[in-house]
Amino acid sequence: MRITFNKLTALHILRKWRSSGRTLTADRRSLEPSVVAPGRYWTRRRISACLESVGVSLSDVRGRVQVMVPRPGSRIRSRTARNTVYVRGLPEIPIIELNSTVRIPCPELLFIELGAIMSPAMQLLAGLELCGRFSRDARDPRDGTTTFGIKPVTTADKIRSYVSVARDLAGLEQSRRVAEWLMDEACSPQEALLNGLARMPLHELGYELGELQLNPRFIARGPLLSLVDKRSRVPDSLVKDTNVGFNYDGGPHFGEDGSGLSDGGLLDSNAAVNMRKAVVADKRRDRDLLVQGLAVLPVTKEDFYEHGGIDRVMLQAMSLLERTGQRDFSKHRRVLRRPKLAEERQRLIWSLLPGRRGRELSQELARYEPPEVTIEDYDITFENGKMTITRL
């Protein structure tokens, strides 16, 4: 047997593959028909066996499995599968073989496919995951356990190059826009969300700070060595060609994952000591960066969950950038302070967060088409990718 899964099924498989510590081969293949033994059919049991060969349970895949084929006559005829036919438009050798049975699209093609089924913000987060050093849980991407410290499967430049040569594919138009916002080396879902929002344009309910560099390393030298606690520091992100950036400090960073609780639900003394050590270490990190001329704003999970919390952080970053004469954000401030746009942006942020609230908001936003707030509501026009507010 041989089968090529794609779209959300391929993303599920890839997450499972990466979370188990496995890497993708660099070898690529052409898209070929899926095959089963002569005289046999693609039954649910055989499809399940293929998924199990890469550590995935069919029961964990939502809906029908998604497969890709090179022509209409090679469709898999099974109630368990949904086919995508690629007659044209694919760049050469777009397929990666995981084992002798299962193949999936290369990460760059998978990114394009997600553009046909995800919102721009969701696709951006998936792209940052593919270019980053983490993998969400395959079974429960929103609330499951994230795997950290793994190798990226592609880069932002590779995705941008790939979408530039692809033709006539569903999701390609959106993917070309979203690919411009991609960045390499995101280390966590929260970091990806924070910097993705900072990078997204205003008309997509982002903050449009410009290009960001993720996890740049700064090494103190010369006289600075006597002033820092650690010689090397790595902020989560920095607005490119500026001295302003962000550090995200989430709950687990301070031991808030429950591992330090006693049977009675109280924080034990060791956990309290470790939590204080983490806070002190962060204070020293911020000082070390500041003495090197960097204004790195700390961001917490509370900023995400509080109404207007991320708006406030981004306005503070804009204020810092303007104070040092590096950018002019007067247009951004006017847009960010429009009440209805601010409400839509907050709902978008909450919809992307873990937890029941985020899940319900995500489902709610997906039901509304077009969105509640439109360009016409505020006389905002776009020409050649530039936004103009004609009435304030």
Short mmCIF file of C-alpha atoms in Angstrom, two decimals:
data_model
loop_
_atom_site.label_atom_id
_atom_site.label_comp_id
_atom_site.label_asym_id
_atom_site.label_seq_id
_atom_site.Cartn_x
_atom_site.Cartn_y
_atom_site.Cartn_z
CA MET A 1 0.00 0.00 0.00
CA ARG A 2 0.99 3.61 -0.57
CA ILE A 3 -1.07 6.71 0.19
CA THR A 4 -0.47 10.48 0.17
CA PHE A 5 -2.31 12.39 2.89
CA ASN A 6 -2.68 16.17 2.70
CA LYS A 7 -4.20 19.27 4.31
CA LEU A 8 -5.27 18.90 7.96
CA THR A 9 -4.56 15.17 7.97
CA ALA A 10 -1.00 15.85 6.81
CA LEU A 11 -0.63 18.59 9.44
CA HIS A 12 -1.81 16.11 12.09
CA ILE A 13 0.73 13.54 10.90
CA LEU A 14 3.54 16.10 10.74
CA ARG A 15 2.84 17.29 14.29
CA LYS A 16 2.90 13.71 15.55
CA TRP A 17 6.11 13.07 13.61
CA ARG A 18 7.89 16.15 14.97
CA SER A 19 6.67 15.66 18.54
CA SER A 20 8.22 12.20 18.57
CA GLY A 21 11.62 13.69 17.73
CA ARG A 22 11.77 12.52 14.13
CA THR A 23 12.98 14.75 11.29
CA LEU A 24 11.91 14.96 7.66
CA THR A 25 14.05 13.61 4.87
CA ALA A 26 15.41 16.14 2.40
CA ASP A 27 14.46 13.88 -0.51
CA ARG A 28 11.35 14.87 -2.45
CA ARG A 29 9.15 12.97 -4.89
CA SER A 30 6.53 13.64 -7.52
CA LEU A 31 2.87 13.18 -6.68
CA GLU A 32 1.87 9.63 -7.62
CA PRO A 33 -1.45 7.78 -7.33
CA SER A 34 -2.14 6.04 -4.07
CA VAL A 35 -2.03 2.27 -4.58
CA VAL A 36 -3.44 -0.75 -2.80
CA ALA A 37 -2.97 -4.45 -3.54
CA PRO A 38 -4.46 -5.60 -6.88
CA GLY A 39 -8.12 -6.46 -6.60
CA ARG A 40 -8.46 -4.76 -3.21
CA TYR A 41 -10.04 -1.53 -2.10
CA TRP A 42 -9.19 1.32 0.24
CA THR A 43 -11.19 0.17 3.22
CA ARG A 44 -11.34 2.05 6.51
CA ARG A 45 -9.17 -0.66 8.04
CA ARG A 46 -6.41 -0.26 5.42
CA ILE A 47 -6.42 3.54 5.73
CA SER A 48 -6.21 3.15 9.49
CA ALA A 49 -3.24 0.78 9.11
CA CYS A 50 -1.41 3.39 7.01
CA LEU A 51 -1.94 6.06 9.66
CA GLU A 52 -0.86 3.73 12.44
CA SER A 53 2.43 3.13 10.58
CA VAL A 54 3.34 6.77 11.38
CA GLY A 55 1.94 6.71 14.91
CA VAL A 56 -1.46 8.28 14.19
CA SER A 57 -4.83 6.84 15.19
CA LEU A 58 -7.67 7.22 12.72
CA SER A 59 -10.01 8.00 15.64
CA ASP A 60 -7.94 11.13 16.38
CA VAL A 61 -8.36 12.53 12.85
CA ARG A 62 -11.38 14.81 12.66
CA GLY A 63 -13.77 14.05 9.84
CA ARG A 64 -12.67 12.13 6.80
CA VAL A 65 -8.97 11.75 6.11
CA GLN A 66 -7.71 14.06 3.36
CA VAL A 67 -5.67 12.61 0.51
CA MET A 68 -4.17 14.06 -2.67
CA VAL A 69 -4.06 12.47 -6.10
CA PRO A 70 -2.59 13.55 -9.48
CA ARG A 71 -5.67 13.00 -11.68
CA PRO A 72 -9.42 12.40 -11.36
CA GLY A 73 -9.19 8.72 -12.22
CA SER A 74 -6.86 8.03 -9.29
CA ARG A 75 -9.28 9.15 -6.59
CA ILE A 76 -9.53 6.94 -3.52
CA ARG A 77 -13.04 5.53 -3.45
CA SER A 78 -13.79 5.32 0.23
CA ARG A 79 -16.23 6.95 2.59
CA THR A 80 -13.29 7.43 4.95
CA ALA A 81 -11.35 9.68 2.55
CA ARG A 82 -11.79 13.03 0.85
CA ASN A 83 -9.75 13.59 -2.32
CA THR A 84 -7.97 16.67 -3.66
CA VAL A 85 -7.02 16.34 -7.34
CA TYR A 86 -3.87 18.19 -8.45
CA VAL A 87 -3.83 18.12 -12.24
CA ARG A 88 -1.60 21.19 -12.57
CA GLY A 89 0.00 24.01 -10.62
CA LEU A 90 2.30 21.98 -8.38
CA PRO A 91 6.02 22.74 -8.45
CA GLU A 92 8.18 19.71 -9.20
CA ILE A 93 8.76 16.99 -6.59
CA PRO A 94 6.41 18.39 -3.89
CA ILE A 95 5.99 15.19 -1.84
CA ILE A 96 7.91 13.81 1.16
CA GLU A 97 7.96 10.10 1.96
CA LEU A 98 7.71 9.27 5.67
CA ASN A 99 7.91 5.51 5.19
CA SER A 100 7.14 2.98 2.48
CA THR A 101 3.41 3.47 3.06
CA VAL A 102 2.76 7.13 3.89
CA ARG A 103 3.61 10.33 2.04
CA ILE A 104 2.63 13.93 2.75
CA PRO A 105 3.10 17.30 0.99
CA CYS A 106 6.35 19.13 1.64
CA PRO A 107 5.89 21.81 4.34
CA GLU A 108 5.81 24.59 1.75
CA LEU A 109 2.93 22.97 -0.18
CA LEU A 110 1.15 22.15 3.07
CA PHE A 111 1.32 25.85 3.97
CA ILE A 112 -0.45 26.72 0.71
CA GLU A 113 -3.13 24.10 1.31
CA LEU A 114 -3.84 25.58 4.73
CA GLY A 115 -4.55 28.90 3.04
CA ALA A 116 -7.72 27.39 1.58
CA ILE A 117 -9.12 26.21 4.92
CA MET A 118 -7.75 28.59 7.57
CA SER A 119 -8.16 32.28 8.33
CA PRO A 120 -5.05 34.41 7.68
CA ALA A 121 -4.23 34.56 11.41
CA MET A 122 -4.57 30.78 11.86
CA GLN A 123 -2.49 30.11 8.75
CA LEU A 124 0.21 32.48 9.99
CA LEU A 125 0.42 30.63 13.31
CA ALA A 126 0.66 27.29 11.49
CA GLY A 127 3.41 28.72 9.27
CA LEU A 128 5.34 30.03 12.27
CA GLU A 129 5.09 26.54 13.77
CA LEU A 130 6.52 24.98 10.59
CA CYS A 131 9.37 27.53 10.64
CA GLY A 132 9.78 27.31 14.41
CA ARG A 133 11.25 25.11 17.11
CA PHE A 134 8.03 23.78 18.57
CA SER A 135 5.14 21.55 17.57
CA ARG A 136 1.59 21.70 18.82
CA ASP A 137 -0.15 18.56 19.99
CA ALA A 138 -1.53 16.63 17.01
CA ARG A 139 -4.72 15.50 18.74
CA ASP A 140 -5.49 18.77 20.53
CA PRO A 141 -3.49 21.67 19.03
CA ARG A 142 -5.19 24.29 21.19
CA ASP A 143 -4.95 22.75 24.66
CA GLY A 144 -2.65 19.75 24.28
CA THR A 145 0.99 19.44 25.28
CA THR A 146 3.42 21.40 23.11
CA THR A 147 6.80 19.90 22.20
CA PHE A 148 9.67 22.39 22.42
CA GLY A 149 13.26 22.51 21.23
CA ILE A 150 12.88 20.70 17.91
CA LYS A 151 14.21 21.52 14.45
CA PRO A 152 12.15 23.61 12.01
CA VAL A 153 10.90 21.76 8.94
CA THR A 154 11.17 24.77 6.64
CA THR A 155 12.00 28.49 6.61
CA ALA A 156 10.11 31.66 5.81
CA ASP A 157 12.26 32.22 2.71
CA LYS A 158 11.60 28.70 1.43
CA ILE A 159 7.86 29.17 1.78
CA ARG A 160 7.97 32.55 0.05
CA SER A 161 10.03 31.07 -2.78
CA TYR A 162 7.64 28.15 -3.13
CA VAL A 163 4.47 30.25 -3.29
CA SER A 164 6.12 32.43 -5.94
CA VAL A 165 6.41 29.50 -8.38
CA ALA A 166 3.16 27.66 -7.56
CA ARG A 167 0.23 28.26 -9.89
CA ASP A 168 -3.56 27.82 -9.83
CA LEU A 169 -3.75 26.23 -6.39
CA ALA A 170 -6.57 26.74 -3.91
CA GLY A 171 -5.38 28.96 -1.08
CA LEU A 172 -2.51 30.42 -3.09
CA GLU A 173 -3.71 34.04 -3.10
CA GLN A 174 -4.05 34.18 0.69
CA SER A 175 -0.82 32.21 1.15
CA ARG A 176 1.17 34.77 -0.82
CA ARG A 177 -0.02 37.51 1.53
CA VAL A 178 0.49 35.54 4.72
CA ALA A 179 3.93 34.28 3.63
CA GLU A 180 5.20 37.86 3.77
CA TRP A 181 4.51 37.92 7.51
CA LEU A 182 6.39 34.71 8.32
CA MET A 183 9.46 34.66 10.58
CA ASP A 184 11.95 31.94 11.49
CA GLU A 185 12.82 30.45 14.88
CA ALA A 186 9.65 30.94 16.94
CA CYS A 187 10.13 28.91 20.12
CA SER A 188 6.57 28.59 21.44
CA PRO A 189 2.92 29.06 20.40
CA GLN A 190 2.62 32.15 22.63
CA GLU A 191 5.73 33.71 21.14
CA ALA A 192 4.40 32.96 17.66
CA LEU A 193 1.06 34.57 18.48
CA LEU A 194 2.59 37.70 19.99
CA ASN A 195 5.01 38.32 17.15
CA GLY A 196 2.53 37.23 14.49
CA LEU A 197 0.08 39.87 15.70
CA ALA A 198 2.87 42.46 15.77
CA ARG A 199 3.75 41.63 12.16
CA MET A 200 0.23 41.38 10.69
CA PRO A 201 -1.05 44.50 8.88
CA LEU A 202 -3.67 46.78 10.40
CA HIS A 203 -6.36 45.76 7.92
CA GLU A 204 -5.98 42.14 9.11
CA LEU A 205 -6.48 43.32 12.72
CA GLY A 206 -2.76 43.14 13.43
CA TYR A 207 -0.42 45.89 14.66
CA GLU A 208 1.88 46.35 11.65
CA LEU A 209 5.07 47.07 13.56
CA GLY A 210 7.11 45.90 10.59
CA GLU A 211 9.52 43.00 10.20
CA LEU A 212 10.66 41.27 13.36
CA GLN A 213 13.72 39.19 14.11
CA LEU A 214 13.02 36.30 16.47
CA ASN A 215 15.46 35.17 19.15
CA PRO A 216 18.45 37.33 18.15
CA ARG A 217 21.50 36.77 20.33
CA PHE A 218 23.30 39.71 21.95
CA ILE A 219 26.75 39.25 23.45
CA ALA A 220 28.19 41.85 25.81
CA ARG A 221 31.80 42.84 25.04
CA GLY A 222 34.40 45.24 26.34
CA PRO A 223 33.36 47.50 29.23
CA LEU A 224 29.80 46.04 29.17
CA LEU A 225 31.08 42.72 30.48
CA SER A 226 31.46 44.14 33.98
CA LEU A 227 27.87 45.45 33.93
CA VAL A 228 25.88 42.35 32.94
CA ASP A 229 24.81 39.29 34.86
CA LYS A 230 25.17 37.06 31.80
CA ARG A 231 27.39 37.68 28.79
CA SER A 232 24.85 36.33 26.28
CA ARG A 233 21.17 37.22 26.13
CA VAL A 234 18.42 36.26 23.66
CA PRO A 235 15.21 38.33 23.66
CA ASP A 236 12.19 36.66 22.07
CA SER A 237 11.99 39.24 19.32
CA LEU A 238 13.19 42.61 18.11
CA VAL A 239 11.58 44.94 15.58
CA LYS A 240 14.05 44.81 12.72
CA ASP A 241 16.63 47.62 12.61
CA THR A 242 15.44 49.02 15.95
CA ASN A 243 16.26 48.53 19.63
CA VAL A 244 12.66 47.68 20.67
CA GLY A 245 11.35 44.16 21.15
CA PHE A 246 9.42 41.71 23.32
CA ASN A 247 9.92 38.87 25.79
CA TYR A 248 7.01 36.58 26.58
CA ASP A 249 6.98 35.10 30.09
CA GLY A 250 4.16 32.58 30.41
CA GLY A 251 2.77 30.64 33.34
CA PRO A 252 5.06 27.55 33.12
CA HIS A 253 8.04 29.91 33.03
CA PHE A 254 7.22 30.80 36.64
CA GLY A 255 6.26 27.28 37.69
CA GLU A 256 2.51 27.88 37.39
CA ASP A 257 1.84 24.54 35.70
CA GLY A 258 0.83 22.96 39.00
CA SER A 259 4.01 20.90 39.45
CA GLY A 260 4.85 22.73 42.68
CA LEU A 261 1.47 22.26 44.37
CA SER A 262 1.02 20.03 47.39
CA ASP A 263 -1.83 17.52 47.71
CA GLY A 264 -3.87 20.23 49.38
CA GLY A 265 -3.42 22.59 46.44
CA LEU A 266 -0.99 24.88 48.24
CA LEU A 267 2.33 26.05 46.86
CA ASP A 268 5.16 24.22 48.61
CA SER A 269 8.23 26.08 49.85
CA ASN A 270 10.56 24.78 47.12
CA ALA A 271 8.17 25.88 44.41
CA ALA A 272 7.88 29.33 45.95
CA VAL A 273 11.67 29.63 46.05
CA ASN A 274 11.95 28.53 42.41
CA MET A 275 9.24 30.96 41.34
CA ARG A 276 11.08 33.84 42.97
CA LYS A 277 14.33 32.72 41.30
CA ALA A 278 12.58 32.86 37.93
CA VAL A 279 11.30 36.39 38.62
CA VAL A 280 14.74 37.57 39.74
CA ALA A 281 16.38 36.00 36.69
CA ASP A 282 13.94 37.86 34.45
CA LYS A 283 14.67 41.17 36.17
CA ARG A 284 18.38 40.64 35.61
CA ARG A 285 17.76 39.64 31.99
CA ASP A 286 15.84 42.86 31.39
CA ARG A 287 18.65 44.91 32.96
CA ASP A 288 21.30 43.16 30.87
CA LEU A 289 19.37 43.96 27.69
CA LEU A 290 18.70 47.54 28.77
CA VAL A 291 22.38 48.25 29.44
CA GLN A 292 23.11 47.11 25.89
CA GLY A 293 20.69 49.74 24.55
CA LEU A 294 17.69 47.46 24.04
CA ALA A 295 14.17 48.25 25.22
CA VAL A 296 12.61 44.79 25.45
CA LEU A 297 9.06 44.86 26.80
CA PRO A 298 8.03 41.91 28.99
CA VAL A 299 4.67 40.37 28.02
CA THR A 300 2.66 38.00 30.22
CA LYS A 301 -0.28 35.68 29.70
CA GLU A 302 -2.45 38.24 31.55
CA ASP A 303 -1.80 40.72 28.73
CA PHE A 304 -3.40 38.25 26.31
CA TYR A 305 -6.45 37.51 28.46
CA GLU A 306 -7.20 41.03 29.71
CA HIS A 307 -9.33 43.23 27.49
CA GLY A 308 -7.02 45.58 25.58
CA GLY A 309 -3.90 44.09 27.15
CA ILE A 310 -1.99 43.46 23.93
CA ASP A 311 -3.20 46.77 22.48
CA ARG A 312 -1.56 48.49 25.43
CA VAL A 313 1.71 46.59 24.98
CA MET A 314 1.85 47.43 21.28
CA LEU A 315 1.06 51.10 21.89
CA GLN A 316 3.89 51.17 24.42
CA ALA A 317 6.24 49.66 21.84
CA MET A 318 5.15 52.26 19.30
CA SER A 319 5.76 55.02 21.85
CA LEU A 320 9.29 53.74 22.44
CA LEU A 321 10.00 53.53 18.72
CA GLU A 322 8.75 57.07 18.15
CA ARG A 323 10.63 58.45 21.16
CA THR A 324 13.90 57.21 19.70
CA GLY A 325 12.98 58.64 16.30
CA GLN A 326 12.87 55.27 14.59
CA ARG A 327 9.29 55.19 13.31
CA ASP A 328 6.08 57.22 12.99
CA PHE A 329 3.01 55.37 14.29
CA SER A 330 0.43 58.16 14.31
CA LYS A 331 -1.69 56.30 11.73
CA HIS A 332 -1.50 53.09 13.77
CA ARG A 333 -2.59 54.80 16.98
CA ARG A 334 -5.66 56.26 15.28
CA VAL A 335 -6.67 52.84 13.95
CA LEU A 336 -5.98 50.99 17.19
CA ARG A 337 -8.18 53.36 19.15
CA ARG A 338 -11.29 52.87 17.00
CA PRO A 339 -13.63 51.14 19.49
CA LYS A 340 -15.29 48.65 17.14
CA LEU A 341 -12.04 47.67 15.45
CA ALA A 342 -10.44 47.26 18.87
CA GLU A 343 -13.30 44.96 19.88
CA GLU A 344 -12.90 42.82 16.75
CA ARG A 345 -9.16 42.61 17.29
CA GLN A 346 -9.65 41.53 20.91
CA ARG A 347 -12.10 38.84 19.85
CA LEU A 348 -9.57 37.60 17.31
CA ILE A 349 -6.82 37.44 19.95
CA TRP A 350 -9.03 35.58 22.42
CA SER A 351 -10.12 33.14 19.70
CA LEU A 352 -6.49 32.08 19.19
CA LEU A 353 -5.76 31.39 22.87
CA PRO A 354 -5.98 28.06 24.72
CA GLY A 355 -9.03 27.20 26.78
CA ARG A 356 -12.77 26.90 26.33
CA ARG A 357 -13.26 30.61 25.73
CA GLY A 358 -10.82 30.61 22.83
CA ARG A 359 -12.39 27.49 21.31
CA GLU A 360 -15.90 28.91 21.47
CA LEU A 361 -14.87 32.30 20.08
CA SER A 362 -12.97 30.60 17.28
CA GLN A 363 -16.08 28.66 16.29
CA GLU A 364 -18.23 31.77 16.60
CA LEU A 365 -15.96 33.89 14.39
CA ALA A 366 -15.85 31.13 11.77
CA ARG A 367 -19.66 31.31 11.45
CA TYR A 368 -19.69 35.01 10.55
CA GLU A 369 -19.08 35.86 6.90
CA PRO A 370 -18.46 38.70 6.26
CA PRO A 371 -17.14 39.84 9.68
CA GLU A 372 -19.11 42.27 11.81
CA VAL A 373 -16.67 45.12 11.19
CA THR A 374 -15.91 45.89 7.56
CA ILE A 375 -13.72 48.37 5.77
CA GLU A 376 -16.78 50.43 4.81
CA ASP A 377 -17.69 51.04 8.45
CA TYR A 378 -14.73 53.36 8.83
CA ASP A 379 -14.05 54.59 5.31
CA ILE A 380 -10.73 52.75 5.29
CA THR A 381 -9.48 52.11 1.76
CA PHE A 382 -6.57 50.10 0.45
CA GLU A 383 -4.62 50.80 -2.71
CA ASN A 384 -1.49 48.91 -3.76
CA GLY A 385 -1.32 47.31 -0.32
CA LYS A 386 -1.41 50.72 1.46
CA MET A 387 -4.15 51.72 3.89
CA THR A 388 -5.72 55.17 3.94
CA ILE A 389 -8.23 56.43 6.53
CA THR A 390 -10.36 59.02 4.78
CA ARG A 391 -12.64 59.89 7.71
CA LEU A 392 -11.66 60.04 11.39
#
